[in-house]
mmCIF file of C-alpha atoms in Angstrom:
data_model
loop_
_atom_site.group_PDB
_atom_site.id
_atom_site.type_symbol
_atom_site.label_atom_id
_atom_site.label_comp_id
_atom_site.label_asym_id
_atom_site.label_seq_id
_atom_site.Cartn_x
_atom_site.Cartn_y
_atom_site.Cartn_z
ATOM 1 C CA LEU D 39 7.102 9.077 59.120
ATOM 2 C CA ASP D 40 4.614 6.989 61.172
ATOM 3 C CA PHE D 41 7.939 5.189 63.156
ATOM 4 C CA PHE D 42 8.727 8.247 64.644
ATOM 5 C CA GLY D 43 5.845 9.329 65.746
ATOM 6 C CA ASP D 44 4.794 5.901 67.232
ATOM 7 C CA SER D 45 5.010 5.813 71.298
ATOM 8 C CA ALA D 46 6.023 2.382 71.092
ATOM 9 C CA ASN D 47 9.140 3.607 69.588
ATOM 10 C CA VAL D 48 10.261 5.757 72.349
ATOM 11 C CA GLY D 49 12.440 2.817 73.901
ATOM 12 C CA CYS D 50 14.875 3.114 70.834
ATOM 13 C CA LYS D 51 15.463 6.788 71.579
ATOM 14 C CA THR D 52 18.590 7.381 73.229
ATOM 15 C CA ASP D 53 19.442 10.250 75.891
ATOM 16 C CA GLY D 54 20.528 12.613 73.476
ATOM 17 C CA GLY D 55 17.387 12.436 71.719
ATOM 18 C CA HIS D 56 18.558 9.909 68.798
ATOM 19 C CA TYR D 57 16.872 6.964 67.560
ATOM 20 C CA ARG D 58 18.893 3.683 67.906
ATOM 21 C CA ILE D 59 17.165 1.009 65.283
ATOM 22 C CA GLU D 60 19.069 -2.284 65.415
ATOM 23 C CA ARG D 61 18.135 -3.162 61.545
ATOM 24 C CA SER D 62 19.893 -4.795 58.762
ATOM 25 C CA TRP D 63 21.970 -2.058 57.097
ATOM 26 C CA LYS D 64 21.630 -3.839 53.628
ATOM 27 C CA HIS D 65 18.496 -1.738 52.618
ATOM 28 C CA PHE D 66 18.514 1.304 54.680
ATOM 29 C CA GLU D 67 20.225 3.746 52.024
ATOM 30 C CA ALA D 68 17.173 3.084 49.789
ATOM 31 C CA VAL D 69 15.039 3.656 52.512
ATOM 32 C CA LEU D 70 16.715 6.974 53.490
ATOM 33 C CA ASP D 71 16.755 7.488 50.157
ATOM 34 C CA TYR D 72 12.966 7.259 49.948
ATOM 35 C CA VAL D 73 12.233 9.693 52.740
ATOM 36 C CA ARG D 74 14.662 12.590 51.292
ATOM 37 C CA ASP D 75 13.115 12.642 48.075
ATOM 38 C CA GLY D 76 10.215 10.518 47.527
ATOM 39 C CA SER D 77 12.431 8.515 45.191
ATOM 40 C CA CYS D 78 14.604 5.219 45.665
ATOM 41 C CA ALA D 79 15.625 2.138 43.463
ATOM 42 C CA LEU D 80 14.064 -0.763 44.453
ATOM 43 C CA PRO D 81 16.538 -4.042 44.937
ATOM 44 C CA ALA D 82 17.114 -6.460 42.012
ATOM 45 C CA ALA D 83 18.571 -9.565 42.073
ATOM 46 C CA TYR D 84 22.326 -9.885 43.456
ATOM 47 C CA SER D 85 25.283 -12.029 41.842
ATOM 48 C CA PRO D 86 28.271 -11.869 43.577
ATOM 49 C CA LYS D 87 31.613 -10.532 42.186
ATOM 50 C CA SER D 88 34.623 -12.758 42.680
ATOM 51 C CA GLN D 89 35.978 -11.913 46.030
ATOM 52 C CA ASP D 90 32.275 -11.001 47.755
ATOM 53 C CA ASN D 91 31.054 -13.938 50.012
ATOM 54 C CA ARG D 92 27.445 -12.701 49.920
ATOM 55 C CA ARG D 93 25.593 -15.322 48.439
ATOM 56 C CA ALA D 94 23.507 -14.642 45.295
ATOM 57 C CA SER D 95 19.704 -13.834 45.907
ATOM 58 C CA SER D 96 16.646 -13.264 43.256
ATOM 59 C CA GLU D 97 14.940 -10.145 42.795
ATOM 60 C CA GLU D 98 11.755 -11.608 44.365
ATOM 61 C CA GLU D 99 14.056 -12.734 47.615
ATOM 62 C CA GLU D 100 15.854 -8.742 47.690
ATOM 63 C CA LEU D 101 12.251 -7.524 47.323
ATOM 64 C CA ARG D 102 10.698 -9.400 50.167
ATOM 65 C CA GLU D 103 13.536 -8.302 52.313
ATOM 66 C CA PHE D 104 12.635 -4.591 50.916
ATOM 67 C CA VAL D 105 8.957 -4.574 51.853
ATOM 68 C CA ARG D 106 9.660 -6.123 55.267
ATOM 69 C CA GLU D 107 12.275 -3.189 55.982
ATOM 70 C CA ALA D 108 9.418 -1.049 54.682
ATOM 71 C CA GLY D 109 6.935 -2.335 56.731
ATOM 72 C CA PHE D 110 8.975 -1.667 60.081
ATOM 73 C CA TYR D 111 9.509 2.225 59.171
ATOM 74 C CA ARG D 112 5.969 1.962 58.355
ATOM 75 C CA ILE D 113 6.444 3.995 55.153
ATOM 76 C CA ARG D 114 3.216 3.536 53.260
ATOM 77 C CA PRO D 115 3.664 4.629 49.974
ATOM 78 C CA LEU D 116 7.208 2.971 49.752
ATOM 79 C CA LEU D 117 5.705 -0.398 50.687
ATOM 80 C CA ASP D 118 2.747 -0.288 48.302
ATOM 81 C CA LEU D 119 5.388 0.388 45.788
ATOM 82 C CA ALA D 120 7.719 -2.386 46.621
ATOM 83 C CA THR D 121 4.768 -4.521 47.025
ATOM 84 C CA SER D 122 3.618 -3.962 43.772
ATOM 85 C CA ARG D 123 6.839 -4.918 42.211
ATOM 86 C CA LEU D 124 7.206 -7.799 44.216
ATOM 87 C CA LEU D 125 3.638 -9.261 43.029
ATOM 88 C CA ARG D 126 4.849 -8.103 39.596
ATOM 89 C CA CYS D 127 8.081 -10.481 40.172
ATOM 90 C CA ARG D 128 6.174 -13.569 41.700
ATOM 91 C CA TYR D 129 3.252 -13.531 39.297
ATOM 92 C CA SER D 130 4.116 -13.377 36.028
ATOM 93 C CA SER D 131 0.941 -14.649 34.578
ATOM 94 C CA PRO D 132 -1.622 -12.248 32.649
ATOM 95 C CA ARG D 133 -4.410 -13.711 34.400
ATOM 96 C CA MET D 134 -3.107 -13.374 37.622
ATOM 97 C CA LEU D 135 -1.875 -10.130 37.436
ATOM 98 C CA SER D 136 -5.089 -9.160 36.120
ATOM 99 C CA LEU D 137 -6.395 -10.416 39.109
ATOM 100 C CA LEU D 138 -4.165 -8.697 41.013
ATOM 101 C CA ALA D 139 -5.115 -5.306 39.512
ATOM 102 C CA GLU D 140 -8.762 -5.209 40.118
ATOM 103 C CA ARG D 141 -8.288 -6.056 43.599
ATOM 104 C CA GLY D 142 -6.207 -2.697 43.288
ATOM 105 C CA LEU D 143 -3.077 -4.640 44.714
ATOM 106 C CA LEU D 144 -0.864 -3.750 41.584
#
């Protein structure tokens, strides 16, 4: 991972040699799954259960958050995968999807 090889992130390292990264845990499991074996479930829309205080969110909102996390960790293949899905979610018009594909964004 580029994140751990970047000297700018040395400040995140503890005296014990561990990295302390203060980020939301929300998408971390999926990011970690990708690091482990190259695959993960990309996030979908969220609907709260009866005793859940987390607000509902669209697939697009979840994917935007996920893209931000993949970008933070500098995992380019995961970033590309999530961005492609986000663009498909955001732009459903066949013409727009065709233009995005022509430019290599899908």
